[in-house]
Amino acid sequence: QVQLVESGGGLVQAGGSLRLSCAASGSIVSINTMGWYRQASGKQRELVATITSGGSTVYADSTKGRFTISRDNAKNTVYLQMNSLKPEDTAVYYCAADTKTYYSGSYVRGWGQGTQVTVSS
């Protein structure tokens, strides 16, 4: 009922920048927290950053000062600006959103399909 579609991944050299976008669509009544997670090969999925509907943000220590999360509530879209990228940032990046729809009585977390980010050294 809710679709999350990511875009903006790709290959970049160390020190470069990328901007990820994730648009939520469907029978959405409201969206609470939106965020980005990542999963490197052979590792568990980990938090990158989250942002509430009011704009409060949380960042992983490894991304503070380099990544910036933002959102456009009118467009149901969350962004992740990634600067000073490092090879260890290489992973599949997943968008997540806690949404309430016309069919759900509470917020339900949904996930995007993931977008690959590869940082070469």
mmCIF file of N, CA and C in Angstrom, residues 27-93:
data_model
loop_
_atom_site.group_PDB
_atom_site.id
_atom_site.type_symbol
_atom_site.label_atom_id
_atom_site.label_comp_id
_atom_site.label_asym_id
_atom_site.label_seq_id
_atom_site.Cartn_x
_atom_site.Cartn_y
_atom_site.Cartn_z
ATOM 1 N N SER A 27 -1.501 5.139 -0.296
ATOM 2 C CA SER A 27 -2.645 5.652 0.467
ATOM 3 C C SER A 27 -2.171 6.200 1.814
ATOM 4 N N ILE A 28 -1.331 7.220 1.747
ATOM 5 C CA ILE A 28 -0.671 7.749 2.927
ATOM 6 C C ILE A 28 -1.517 8.818 3.615
ATOM 7 N N VAL A 29 -1.699 8.650 4.907
ATOM 8 C CA VAL A 29 -2.352 9.671 5.716
ATOM 9 C C VAL A 29 -1.292 10.584 6.336
ATOM 10 N N SER A 30 -0.271 9.980 6.888
ATOM 11 C CA SER A 30 0.827 10.767 7.454
ATOM 12 C C SER A 30 2.083 9.910 7.546
ATOM 13 N N ILE A 31 3.220 10.592 7.590
ATOM 14 C CA ILE A 31 4.510 9.930 7.733
ATOM 15 C C ILE A 31 5.201 10.494 8.954
ATOM 16 N N ASN A 32 5.654 9.615 9.826
ATOM 17 C CA ASN A 32 6.374 10.064 11.011
ATOM 18 C C ASN A 32 7.859 10.108 10.665
ATOM 19 N N THR A 33 8.626 9.193 11.187
ATOM 20 C CA THR A 33 10.065 9.211 10.932
ATOM 21 C C THR A 33 10.406 8.618 9.572
ATOM 22 N N MET A 34 11.319 9.273 8.888
ATOM 23 C CA MET A 34 11.903 8.746 7.655
ATOM 24 C C MET A 34 13.406 8.628 7.881
ATOM 25 N N GLY A 35 14.017 7.705 7.169
ATOM 26 C CA GLY A 35 15.437 7.546 7.409
ATOM 27 C C GLY A 35 16.145 6.739 6.353
ATOM 28 N N TRP A 36 17.439 6.649 6.548
ATOM 29 C CA TRP A 36 18.306 5.875 5.656
ATOM 30 C C TRP A 36 19.108 4.883 6.489
ATOM 31 N N TYR A 37 19.196 3.689 5.956
ATOM 32 C CA TYR A 37 20.006 2.629 6.539
ATOM 33 C C TYR A 37 20.895 2.086 5.432
ATOM 34 N N ARG A 38 21.932 1.389 5.802
ATOM 35 C CA ARG A 38 22.804 0.795 4.789
ATOM 36 C C ARG A 38 23.280 -0.576 5.224
ATOM 37 N N GLN A 39 23.604 -1.373 4.227
ATOM 38 C CA GLN A 39 24.101 -2.723 4.488
ATOM 39 C C GLN A 39 25.253 -3.014 3.548
ATOM 40 N N ALA A 40 26.428 -3.131 4.124
ATOM 41 C CA ALA A 40 27.601 -3.502 3.347
ATOM 42 C C ALA A 40 27.640 -5.015 3.203
ATOM 43 N N SER A 41 28.354 -5.471 2.210
ATOM 44 C CA SER A 41 28.441 -6.900 1.945
ATOM 45 C C SER A 41 28.981 -7.650 3.163
ATOM 46 N N GLY A 42 28.262 -8.652 3.605
ATOM 47 C CA GLY A 42 28.680 -9.463 4.734
ATOM 48 C C GLY A 42 28.432 -8.846 6.088
ATOM 49 N N LYS A 43 27.762 -7.710 6.123
ATOM 50 C CA LYS A 43 27.516 -7.029 7.403
ATOM 51 C C LYS A 43 26.022 -6.826 7.623
ATOM 52 N N GLN A 44 25.668 -6.493 8.865
ATOM 53 C CA GLN A 44 24.274 -6.233 9.182
ATOM 54 C C GLN A 44 23.870 -4.836 8.729
ATOM 55 N N ARG A 45 22.593 -4.673 8.519
ATOM 56 C CA ARG A 45 22.057 -3.354 8.172
ATOM 57 C C ARG A 45 22.250 -2.421 9.358
ATOM 58 N N GLU A 46 22.661 -1.177 9.070
ATOM 59 C CA GLU A 46 22.911 -0.217 10.141
ATOM 60 C C GLU A 46 22.271 1.127 9.831
ATOM 61 N N LEU A 47 22.012 1.867 10.900
ATOM 62 C CA LEU A 47 21.449 3.196 10.772
ATOM 63 C C LEU A 47 22.454 4.143 10.132
ATOM 64 N N VAL A 48 21.958 4.980 9.232
ATOM 65 C CA VAL A 48 22.761 6.078 8.686
ATOM 66 C C VAL A 48 22.268 7.390 9.290
ATOM 67 N N ALA A 49 20.982 7.665 9.120
ATOM 68 C CA ALA A 49 20.391 8.891 9.659
ATOM 69 C C ALA A 49 18.878 8.784 9.604
ATOM 70 N N THR A 50 18.218 9.472 10.530
ATOM 71 C CA THR A 50 16.758 9.552 10.521
ATOM 72 C C THR A 50 16.324 10.990 10.751
ATOM 73 N N ILE A 51 15.085 11.276 10.347
ATOM 74 C CA ILE A 51 14.528 12.605 10.528
ATOM 75 C C ILE A 51 13.036 12.474 10.801
ATOM 76 N N THR A 52 12.552 13.193 11.806
ATOM 77 C CA THR A 52 11.132 13.153 12.120
ATOM 78 C C THR A 52 10.371 14.159 11.254
ATOM 79 N N SER A 53 9.057 14.096 11.345
ATOM 80 C CA SER A 53 8.240 15.038 10.580
ATOM 81 C C SER A 53 8.482 16.479 11.031
ATOM 82 N N GLY A 54 8.934 16.635 12.252
ATOM 83 C CA GLY A 54 9.230 17.965 12.763
ATOM 84 C C GLY A 54 10.638 18.442 12.478
ATOM 85 N N GLY A 55 11.449 17.560 11.881
ATOM 86 C CA GLY A 55 12.793 17.949 11.488
ATOM 87 C C GLY A 55 13.902 17.544 12.436
ATOM 88 N N SER A 56 13.607 16.825 13.487
ATOM 89 C CA SER A 56 14.650 16.356 14.400
ATOM 90 C C SER A 56 15.430 15.235 13.736
ATOM 91 N N THR A 57 16.743 15.295 13.859
ATOM 92 C CA THR A 57 17.600 14.343 13.158
ATOM 93 C C THR A 57 18.468 13.538 14.124
ATOM 94 N N VAL A 58 18.815 12.344 13.659
ATOM 95 C CA VAL A 58 19.750 11.471 14.359
ATOM 96 C C VAL A 58 20.721 10.945 13.315
ATOM 97 N N TYR A 59 21.994 10.939 13.644
ATOM 98 C CA TYR A 59 23.014 10.443 12.724
ATOM 99 C C TYR A 59 23.859 9.375 13.404
ATOM 100 N N ALA A 60 24.313 8.426 12.609
ATOM 101 C CA ALA A 60 25.332 7.501 13.085
ATOM 102 C C ALA A 60 26.630 8.278 13.270
ATOM 103 N N ASP A 61 27.423 7.861 14.237
ATOM 104 C CA ASP A 61 28.689 8.558 14.489
ATOM 105 C C ASP A 61 29.559 8.590 13.232
ATOM 106 N N SER A 62 29.501 7.541 12.436
ATOM 107 C CA SER A 62 30.359 7.446 11.260
ATOM 108 C C SER A 62 29.965 8.413 10.155
ATOM 109 N N THR A 63 28.769 8.996 10.238
ATOM 110 C CA THR A 63 28.303 9.884 9.177
ATOM 111 C C THR A 63 28.147 11.341 9.627
ATOM 112 N N LYS A 64 28.277 11.588 10.911
ATOM 113 C CA LYS A 64 28.133 12.956 11.405
ATOM 114 C C LYS A 64 29.159 13.878 10.763
ATOM 115 N N GLY A 65 28.688 15.034 10.334
ATOM 116 C CA GLY A 65 29.582 16.015 9.731
ATOM 117 C C GLY A 65 29.828 15.822 8.252
ATOM 118 N N ARG A 66 29.459 14.648 7.731
ATOM 119 C CA ARG A 66 29.652 14.378 6.300
ATOM 120 C C ARG A 66 28.331 14.219 5.563
ATOM 121 N N PHE A 67 27.345 13.639 6.227
ATOM 122 C CA PHE A 67 26.048 13.389 5.607
ATOM 123 C C PHE A 67 25.017 14.333 6.204
ATOM 124 N N THR A 68 24.042 14.710 5.373
ATOM 125 C CA THR A 68 22.940 15.550 5.839
ATOM 126 C C THR A 68 21.625 14.963 5.348
ATOM 127 N N ILE A 69 20.724 14.709 6.286
ATOM 128 C CA ILE A 69 19.402 14.201 5.931
ATOM 129 C C ILE A 69 18.413 15.359 5.963
ATOM 130 N N SER A 70 17.492 15.355 5.020
ATOM 131 C CA SER A 70 16.454 16.379 4.966
ATOM 132 C C SER A 70 15.205 15.754 4.366
ATOM 133 N N ARG A 71 14.096 16.456 4.452
ATOM 134 C CA ARG A 71 12.862 15.926 3.883
ATOM 135 C C ARG A 71 11.964 17.059 3.427
ATOM 136 N N ASP A 72 11.115 16.714 2.475
ATOM 137 C CA ASP A 72 10.094 17.628 1.975
ATOM 138 C C ASP A 72 8.764 16.963 2.299
ATOM 139 N N ASN A 73 8.105 17.434 3.344
ATOM 140 C CA ASN A 73 6.865 16.796 3.788
ATOM 141 C C ASN A 73 5.765 16.900 2.742
ATOM 142 N N ALA A 74 5.756 17.960 1.994
ATOM 143 C CA ALA A 74 4.727 18.136 0.970
ATOM 144 C C ALA A 74 4.871 17.107 -0.144
ATOM 145 N N LYS A 75 6.097 16.655 -0.369
ATOM 146 C CA LYS A 75 6.365 15.680 -1.434
ATOM 147 C C LYS A 75 6.563 14.268 -0.891
ATOM 148 N N ASN A 76 6.453 14.095 0.430
ATOM 149 C CA ASN A 76 6.690 12.775 1.052
ATOM 150 C C ASN A 76 8.034 12.200 0.626
ATOM 151 N N THR A 77 9.027 13.049 0.622
ATOM 152 C CA THR A 77 10.348 12.671 0.115
ATOM 153 C C THR A 77 11.429 12.984 1.143
ATOM 154 N N VAL A 78 12.366 12.059 1.255
ATOM 155 C CA VAL A 78 13.516 12.247 2.131
ATOM 156 C C VAL A 78 14.778 12.209 1.279
ATOM 157 N N TYR A 79 15.754 12.998 1.676
ATOM 158 C CA TYR A 79 17.006 13.106 0.942
ATOM 159 C C TYR A 79 18.183 12.789 1.856
ATOM 160 N N LEU A 80 19.265 12.355 1.236
ATOM 161 C CA LEU A 80 20.513 12.155 1.978
ATOM 162 C C LEU A 80 21.641 12.724 1.131
ATOM 163 N N GLN A 81 22.186 13.837 1.575
ATOM 164 C CA GLN A 81 23.340 14.426 0.919
ATOM 165 C C GLN A 81 24.588 13.841 1.562
ATOM 166 N N MET A 82 25.400 13.186 0.757
ATOM 167 C CA MET A 82 26.596 12.522 1.260
ATOM 168 C C MET A 82 27.827 13.192 0.678
ATOM 169 N N ASN A 83 28.627 13.780 1.528
ATOM 170 C CA ASN A 83 29.866 14.448 1.133
ATOM 171 C C ASN A 83 31.069 13.733 1.723
ATOM 172 N N SER A 84 32.227 14.031 1.193
ATOM 173 C CA SER A 84 33.479 13.441 1.696
ATOM 174 C C SER A 84 33.355 11.926 1.829
ATOM 175 N N LEU A 85 32.848 11.314 0.795
ATOM 176 C CA LEU A 85 32.609 9.870 0.835
ATOM 177 C C LEU A 85 33.907 9.086 0.953
ATOM 178 N N LYS A 86 33.809 7.976 1.677
ATOM 179 C CA LYS A 86 34.950 7.106 1.918
ATOM 180 C C LYS A 86 34.632 5.707 1.375
ATOM 181 N N PRO A 87 35.656 4.922 1.070
ATOM 182 C CA PRO A 87 35.400 3.555 0.599
ATOM 183 C C PRO A 87 34.533 2.754 1.585
ATOM 184 N N GLU A 88 34.667 3.008 2.859
ATOM 185 C CA GLU A 88 33.864 2.274 3.839
ATOM 186 C C GLU A 88 32.394 2.680 3.848
ATOM 187 N N ASP A 89 32.035 3.687 3.078
ATOM 188 C CA ASP A 89 30.622 4.045 2.907
ATOM 189 C C ASP A 89 29.950 3.170 1.842
ATOM 190 N N THR A 90 30.727 2.359 1.157
ATOM 191 C CA THR A 90 30.174 1.477 0.134
ATOM 192 C C THR A 90 29.173 0.511 0.743
ATOM 193 N N ALA A 91 27.966 0.500 0.198
ATOM 194 C CA ALA A 91 26.891 -0.340 0.734
ATOM 195 C C ALA A 91 25.653 -0.163 -0.130
ATOM 196 N N VAL A 92 24.666 -0.997 0.143
ATOM 197 C CA VAL A 92 23.325 -0.762 -0.381
ATOM 198 C C VAL A 92 22.604 0.114 0.633
ATOM 199 N N TYR A 93 22.077 1.223 0.159
ATOM 200 C CA TYR A 93 21.387 2.172 1.025
ATOM 201 C C TYR A 93 19.879 1.991 0.883
#
